[in-house]
């Protein structure tokens, strides 16, 4: 049993290094520093490292408590950032929270960042270190990538000189600190002792269940929970398309469906973005053996990926009804983040819509109150546009004055991808309204 490490965790003297200081690594690093541990974060960008060391949080968007926590923990001298992996030599606990995207062509995991972090860590790994992978990974990655790489490069053996755990994060932008503190976690250990060490460590932050399991189970739980959500959203989206086809309102149908016990139909919409839900279903099935043919997951992905193009169809139809060709129109896309009130643009459905509009030759104007480059006065931005296409339910759009919108537009068309507005309100403001899952109504 690694008694020294147990003692160091209990005393909060264990030296912690966090690899990757993004949406996951930064809050987790600050929270362990706040809990009393000495924490060093490693990030490859010198500019972000400098920002953090000056006490400035590099993440924008509504992120309650994070900016203050960065400032406090840096000022208290318990948290600092660096680009230098030599910091790992002193570490007793290393957390890896780097991105694990999926290759858009092959749908297979792109582990460049993970492999890079593992290589640099393994060259600087000291005996007795606990290494925790927080990044989301395809099932069997711990066994086939993480463990072999660390063992081969460092010369240490798992559960002899090295303790290895997969403890996948469960955070969403806008609730980073809250999620880390309050979400249950699975702790996948390469041995029960490794899982127990990690549980003792996370108990300093997490006020929820920490369930010890093996690595494969942890990898499956994380990717399956997000695949479940993707499939649920795909169902809602297909029902939205069906209701449009049949002349009904999916939002009303959904409310009534959900009155039936044990039904929790998700929200249809303009698409599914982010770094997790569109990607984790592919990770889940990436290492299935030949002969296992997943059917539901690729279908759900195709439905959800099709929603931004459905937004284009709604826009094209409304423009056509007004006598305009989409290629000759000027279209305003409202919302560039993938989630409301966030600056996070990873896999944003808006990107797919904007790209297709660009290919058609449409002039596109983009607005987002949170994303640098697209901020500014909304009504000024959309002045002279032929349609406003709402992709994200940002607060600023919820409180939009529809009369002023109709006045600013050259052609008063509103396409609603998130059921932000009532069709009747849009109509009385003089707007032609089309919404995902809603039968066509005339202005
Ligand atoms: N969306 C819909 N309909 C819905 C719900 C979401 O179209 O009913 C869309 C959103 O607009 C967004 C995307 O899906 O574009 C993803 O939204 P999300 O609410 O699932 O949020 P994420 O991706 O930021 O975070 C998810 C979270 N999962 C949830 O079940 C809420 C979070 O708990 C996970 O930890 C995170 O993925 C992750 O890291 O895996």
XYZ file of C-alpha atoms and ligand atoms in Angstrom:
483
model
C 0.000 0.000 0.000
C 1.350 3.424 -0.888
C 1.227 4.727 2.681
C 3.280 7.847 1.917
C 0.787 8.955 -0.651
C -2.202 8.256 1.628
C -0.563 10.400 4.290
C 0.254 13.179 1.827
C -3.364 13.189 0.605
C -4.727 13.263 4.147
C -2.314 16.055 5.110
C -3.001 17.914 1.846
C 0.715 18.123 1.230
C 0.603 15.938 -1.917
C 2.072 17.945 -4.785
C -0.467 18.058 -7.616
C 0.180 18.698 -11.299
C -2.677 19.205 -13.770
C -1.921 18.681 -17.480
C -4.246 20.809 -19.613
C -5.796 23.982 -18.189
C -8.984 24.265 -20.232
C -12.637 24.000 -19.243
C -11.881 20.935 -17.107
C -8.274 21.296 -15.955
C -8.413 24.927 -14.854
C -11.365 24.663 -12.438
C -10.165 21.365 -11.030
C -6.656 22.759 -10.461
C -8.056 25.809 -8.648
C -10.398 23.716 -6.516
C -7.593 21.428 -5.316
C -5.502 24.529 -4.597
C -8.413 26.027 -2.664
C -8.705 22.757 -0.720
C -5.099 23.287 0.417
C -2.950 21.295 -2.018
C 0.043 22.863 -3.788
C -0.946 22.781 -7.476
C 0.975 23.414 -10.688
C -0.916 23.494 -13.980
C 0.766 22.831 -17.312
C -0.502 24.339 -20.538
C 1.313 24.587 -23.860
C 0.295 28.194 -24.613
C 2.700 30.667 -22.963
C 0.130 33.443 -23.398
C -2.514 31.577 -21.320
C 0.112 30.584 -18.747
C 1.057 34.252 -18.320
C -2.599 35.209 -17.989
C -3.209 32.637 -15.276
C -0.043 33.564 -13.366
C -1.203 37.165 -13.311
C -4.419 35.934 -11.676
C -6.621 36.327 -14.757
C -9.039 33.598 -15.813
C -8.727 32.858 -19.555
C -12.298 31.479 -19.807
C -15.055 33.947 -20.704
C -18.832 33.369 -20.561
C -20.962 33.093 -17.419
C -18.853 30.917 -15.137
C -19.875 31.627 -11.530
C -16.968 31.854 -9.090
C -14.177 30.781 -11.440
C -12.464 34.133 -12.082
C -12.384 34.847 -8.323
C -11.010 31.382 -7.586
C -8.173 31.753 -10.122
C -7.289 35.138 -8.650
C -7.407 33.918 -5.021
C -5.486 30.670 -5.463
C -2.751 32.326 -7.547
C -2.461 35.184 -5.036
C -2.287 32.674 -2.151
C 0.674 31.024 -3.898
C -1.020 27.627 -4.032
C -1.641 27.573 -7.783
C 0.708 28.446 -10.598
C 0.927 27.625 -14.286
C 3.866 26.704 -16.490
C 4.646 25.306 -19.939
C 7.430 23.113 -18.551
C 6.772 19.398 -18.017
C 9.782 19.221 -15.679
C 7.203 20.217 -13.012
C 5.949 16.598 -13.198
C 9.162 15.323 -11.586
C 8.097 16.747 -8.217
C 4.478 15.620 -8.543
C 2.851 12.969 -6.370
C -0.488 13.219 -8.170
C -0.906 14.078 -11.864
C -4.281 14.765 -13.471
C -4.609 14.714 -17.250
C -7.402 16.860 -18.670
C -6.534 17.353 -22.323
C -8.887 17.294 -25.284
C -9.729 13.995 -26.970
C -11.509 14.896 -30.212
C -12.830 12.543 -32.866
C -11.449 12.596 -36.414
C -14.275 14.012 -38.561
C -13.561 11.595 -41.430
C -12.871 8.299 -39.651
C -14.908 8.954 -36.455
C -11.981 7.439 -34.548
C -10.431 9.106 -31.486
C -7.739 11.696 -32.145
C -5.319 11.166 -29.296
C -2.555 13.587 -30.358
C -2.999 15.749 -27.237
C -3.351 12.733 -24.942
C -0.316 10.963 -26.412
C 1.685 14.199 -26.234
C 0.798 14.691 -22.565
C 1.514 11.037 -21.707
C 4.882 11.126 -23.473
C 6.051 14.313 -21.775
C 4.711 13.103 -18.429
C 6.326 9.653 -18.735
C 9.728 11.253 -19.376
C 9.330 13.135 -16.088
C 7.500 10.603 -13.943
C 8.757 9.789 -10.452
C 8.135 6.426 -8.748
C 5.016 6.292 -6.542
C 2.983 8.835 -8.523
C -0.796 8.578 -8.880
C -1.819 9.404 -12.482
C -5.483 10.203 -13.095
C -7.020 10.541 -16.565
C -9.947 12.984 -16.422
C -10.256 13.303 -20.207
C -13.054 11.336 -21.832
C -11.599 8.322 -23.632
C -12.878 5.417 -25.705
C -13.442 2.211 -23.732
C -10.201 0.157 -23.523
C -7.963 3.219 -23.997
C -6.547 2.861 -20.479
C -5.509 -0.694 -21.308
C -4.304 -0.181 -24.881
C -2.886 3.356 -24.900
C -2.425 4.956 -21.476
C -0.887 2.107 -19.465
C 1.455 0.819 -22.228
C 2.729 4.310 -23.066
C 3.417 5.254 -19.449
C 5.096 1.922 -18.682
C 7.237 1.796 -21.821
C 8.540 5.351 -21.646
C 8.972 5.673 -17.873
C 10.144 2.125 -17.176
C 7.780 2.056 -14.168
C 5.129 -0.680 -13.783
C 1.505 -0.018 -12.948
C 0.657 -0.878 -9.335
C 4.334 -1.262 -8.501
C 5.849 2.189 -9.027
C 2.832 3.851 -10.521
C -0.892 4.133 -9.669
C -3.231 4.636 -12.572
C -6.891 5.746 -12.523
C -9.574 6.896 -14.958
C -11.902 9.382 -13.290
C -13.851 11.017 -16.122
C -15.044 14.581 -15.601
C -18.736 15.482 -15.766
C -18.777 19.225 -16.300
C -20.659 21.502 -18.618
C -19.689 25.111 -19.369
C -21.613 27.573 -17.212
C -21.577 25.191 -14.223
C -17.937 24.133 -14.025
C -17.379 24.571 -10.277
C -20.870 23.431 -9.340
C -20.589 20.257 -11.432
C -17.175 19.331 -10.032
C -18.420 19.725 -6.478
C -21.816 18.097 -6.845
C -21.792 15.435 -9.595
C -21.322 11.765 -8.738
C -18.121 10.322 -10.236
C -16.950 6.887 -11.268
C -13.380 6.111 -10.259
C -11.858 3.443 -12.481
C -8.736 1.959 -10.925
C -6.129 -0.361 -12.379
C -6.310 -1.846 -8.843
C -8.598 -1.327 -5.835
C -5.727 0.510 -4.080
C -5.336 2.949 -6.959
C -9.084 3.673 -6.951
C -9.024 4.117 -3.163
C -6.169 6.630 -3.395
C -8.071 8.657 -5.999
C -11.273 8.529 -3.960
C -9.474 9.896 -0.874
C -8.072 12.661 -3.077
C -11.364 13.633 -4.735
C -13.215 13.582 -1.400
C -11.577 16.961 -0.824
C -13.782 18.444 -3.552
C -16.631 16.164 -4.464
C -19.690 16.170 -2.222
C -21.320 13.245 -4.009
C -20.748 9.553 -4.647
C -17.303 8.393 -5.765
C -17.911 4.862 -7.024
C -14.885 2.585 -7.359
C -14.934 0.455 -10.522
C -12.434 -0.973 -13.009
C -11.114 1.185 -15.848
C -13.269 -0.333 -18.587
C -16.441 0.252 -16.577
C -15.465 3.877 -15.952
C -14.729 4.431 -19.653
C -18.069 2.858 -20.602
C -20.071 4.836 -18.029
C -18.727 8.185 -19.244
C -19.169 7.595 -22.970
C -22.495 5.816 -22.531
C -24.088 8.600 -20.485
C -23.348 11.082 -23.252
C -24.387 8.687 -26.021
C -27.662 8.237 -24.127
C -28.213 11.998 -24.216
C -27.364 12.196 -27.908
C -29.821 9.426 -28.746
C -32.524 11.118 -26.656
C -31.984 14.431 -28.438
C -32.029 12.650 -31.811
C -35.413 11.175 -30.943
C -36.730 14.643 -30.104
C -35.298 16.010 -33.344
C -36.879 13.282 -35.448
C -40.222 13.948 -33.754
C -39.791 17.655 -34.559
C -39.313 16.829 -38.231
C -42.330 14.501 -38.116
C -44.520 17.174 -36.529
C -43.462 19.704 -39.173
C -44.348 17.156 -41.828
C -47.728 16.414 -40.289
C -48.640 20.002 -39.513
C -48.395 19.810 -35.716
C -46.423 21.560 -32.974
C -43.785 19.284 -31.416
C -43.426 21.551 -28.384
C -47.044 21.079 -27.427
C -46.858 17.354 -28.196
C -43.688 17.028 -26.111
C -45.225 18.744 -23.076
C -48.128 16.320 -23.185
C -45.944 13.264 -23.839
C -43.948 14.175 -20.737
C -47.120 14.082 -18.645
C -47.046 10.323 -19.063
C -45.060 8.607 -16.277
C -41.375 7.887 -16.993
C -41.302 9.922 -20.227
C -38.691 12.654 -20.404
C -38.567 13.663 -24.031
C -35.592 15.969 -24.642
C -35.619 19.291 -26.471
C -35.457 19.323 -30.252
C -33.447 22.145 -31.776
C -30.971 23.623 -34.215
C -28.322 20.987 -33.531
C -26.097 19.366 -30.939
C -22.715 20.912 -30.204
C -20.022 20.930 -27.579
C -16.994 18.854 -26.849
C -18.912 15.889 -25.424
C -22.310 14.948 -26.757
C -21.458 14.948 -30.512
C -18.174 13.106 -29.903
C -18.594 10.623 -27.062
C -21.019 8.322 -28.951
C -18.227 7.742 -31.508
C -15.729 7.116 -28.700
C -18.132 4.613 -27.140
C -18.191 2.390 -30.230
C -14.640 3.077 -31.463
C -13.114 -0.099 -30.053
C -16.005 -2.513 -30.527
C -14.829 -5.765 -32.072
C -15.332 -6.503 -35.761
C -18.726 -8.105 -36.172
C -20.470 -5.758 -33.735
C -22.444 -3.367 -35.920
C -23.816 -0.398 -33.962
C -26.985 0.912 -35.615
C -28.695 3.309 -33.223
C -25.690 5.468 -32.389
C -24.622 6.352 -35.965
C -28.273 7.028 -36.847
C -28.694 9.381 -33.879
C -25.502 11.175 -34.850
C -26.728 11.606 -38.432
C -30.083 13.027 -37.272
C -28.447 15.517 -34.921
C -25.785 16.535 -37.440
C -28.588 17.195 -39.922
C -30.350 19.806 -37.774
C -28.234 22.852 -38.780
C -29.019 21.980 -42.401
C -32.676 21.749 -41.482
C -32.336 25.316 -40.191
C -31.076 26.180 -43.660
C -34.143 24.514 -45.226
C -36.483 26.528 -42.995
C -34.619 29.716 -43.915
C -34.614 28.914 -47.621
C -38.360 28.186 -47.608
C -39.226 31.399 -45.784
C -37.031 33.451 -48.121
C -38.553 31.742 -51.142
C -42.053 32.557 -49.891
C -40.906 36.197 -49.765
C -39.645 35.932 -53.350
C -35.957 35.717 -52.437
C -33.293 33.181 -53.353
C -31.135 32.197 -50.380
C -28.001 32.691 -52.502
C -28.875 36.372 -52.999
C -29.979 37.024 -49.431
C -28.214 38.478 -46.421
C -28.803 36.221 -43.427
C -28.084 36.959 -39.768
C -27.080 33.976 -37.614
C -27.816 34.690 -33.945
C -25.592 32.674 -31.612
C -22.188 31.193 -32.368
C -21.572 29.324 -29.080
C -22.933 25.786 -28.807
C -24.753 26.468 -25.534
C -26.762 29.348 -24.151
C -24.893 32.085 -22.246
C -21.510 30.493 -22.941
C -18.509 31.565 -25.007
C -17.726 27.936 -25.875
C -17.875 27.389 -29.641
C -16.613 23.792 -29.807
C -18.552 21.856 -32.471
C -21.128 24.634 -32.567
C -24.078 23.803 -34.868
C -23.857 27.414 -36.079
C -20.537 26.646 -37.777
C -22.164 23.978 -39.974
C -24.975 26.366 -40.950
C -22.611 29.252 -41.680
C -20.351 27.041 -43.772
C -23.246 25.789 -45.911
C -24.648 29.304 -46.359
C -21.170 30.417 -47.431
C -20.996 27.616 -49.995
C -24.318 28.780 -51.411
C -22.987 32.309 -51.759
C -25.274 33.790 -49.111
C -23.979 36.854 -47.312
C -23.813 35.891 -43.631
C -23.749 38.178 -40.599
C -23.002 36.531 -37.243
C -23.829 37.840 -33.781
C -23.074 36.381 -30.356
C -23.081 38.376 -27.115
C -20.437 36.092 -25.564
C -18.047 35.183 -28.379
C -15.227 37.642 -29.152
C -15.388 38.814 -32.750
C -19.186 38.542 -32.925
C -20.170 40.806 -30.045
C -21.765 44.206 -30.498
C -25.185 45.770 -30.859
C -27.550 43.159 -32.233
C -29.938 45.494 -34.008
C -27.030 47.269 -35.709
C -25.645 43.894 -36.834
C -28.894 42.678 -38.369
C -29.729 45.986 -40.011
C -30.555 45.247 -43.642
C -30.633 41.446 -43.301
C -33.325 39.316 -44.925
C -33.679 36.811 -42.093
C -32.604 36.338 -38.476
C -31.816 32.720 -37.637
C -31.715 32.053 -33.887
C -29.397 29.110 -33.177
C -28.785 29.580 -29.429
C -31.093 30.593 -26.583
C -28.833 33.299 -25.140
C -30.553 35.545 -22.561
C -30.123 38.547 -24.860
C -32.204 36.822 -27.535
C -34.928 35.747 -25.096
C -35.518 39.378 -24.160
C -35.327 40.613 -27.753
C -37.908 43.231 -28.778
C -39.546 41.538 -31.766
C -40.980 44.814 -33.077
C -37.489 46.332 -33.172
C -36.189 43.171 -34.838
C -38.839 43.366 -37.559
C -37.955 47.016 -38.138
C -34.201 46.402 -38.393
C -34.535 43.556 -40.878
C -34.812 44.288 -44.610
C -37.148 41.298 -44.960
C -38.932 40.464 -41.666
C -38.186 36.743 -41.349
C -37.430 35.007 -38.032
C -36.226 31.400 -37.934
C -36.320 29.965 -34.415
C -34.066 26.987 -33.720
C -34.683 26.794 -29.958
C -38.354 27.688 -29.464
C -37.330 31.035 -27.989
C -40.443 32.885 -29.206
C -44.175 32.349 -29.479
C -45.244 32.137 -33.105
C -48.203 34.419 -32.352
C -45.949 37.131 -30.839
C -43.678 37.006 -33.878
C -46.669 37.260 -36.184
C -48.108 40.255 -34.341
C -44.687 41.970 -34.602
C -45.002 41.544 -38.373
C -42.462 38.741 -38.708
C -42.726 35.666 -40.880
C -41.914 32.936 -38.352
C -40.584 29.428 -38.859
C -39.589 27.265 -35.896
C -38.065 23.820 -35.556
C -40.895 21.346 -34.984
C -43.656 23.846 -35.723
C -46.081 23.753 -38.602
C -45.814 26.698 -41.013
C -47.849 29.784 -40.083
C -48.326 32.910 -42.106
C -47.347 36.345 -40.867
N -29.253 19.968 -26.654
C -30.439 19.783 -27.379
N -31.533 19.266 -26.733
C -31.504 18.928 -25.412
C -30.313 19.117 -24.683
C -29.190 19.639 -25.328
O -30.494 20.060 -28.582
O -32.534 18.468 -24.897
C -28.050 20.474 -27.331
C -27.525 21.777 -26.765
O -28.119 22.874 -27.395
C -26.033 21.682 -27.034
C -25.749 20.175 -26.957
O -27.002 19.534 -27.119
O -25.725 22.150 -28.332
C -25.101 19.698 -25.690
O -25.783 20.218 -24.577
P -25.724 19.624 -23.071
O -26.803 20.272 -22.312
O -25.750 18.142 -23.071
O -24.380 20.208 -22.493
P -22.808 19.884 -22.560
O -22.416 19.170 -23.799
O -22.119 21.150 -22.236
O -22.508 18.990 -21.308
C -22.773 17.642 -21.268
C -23.445 17.546 -19.941
N -24.415 16.504 -19.990
C -25.671 16.571 -19.521
O -26.263 15.577 -19.421
C -26.291 17.876 -19.130
C -22.477 17.322 -18.796
O -23.120 16.788 -17.651
C -21.352 16.364 -19.164
O -20.418 16.272 -18.151
C -20.649 16.946 -20.361
O -21.600 16.887 -21.427
C -19.385 16.178 -20.593
O -18.313 16.678 -20.233
O -19.418 15.050 -21.080
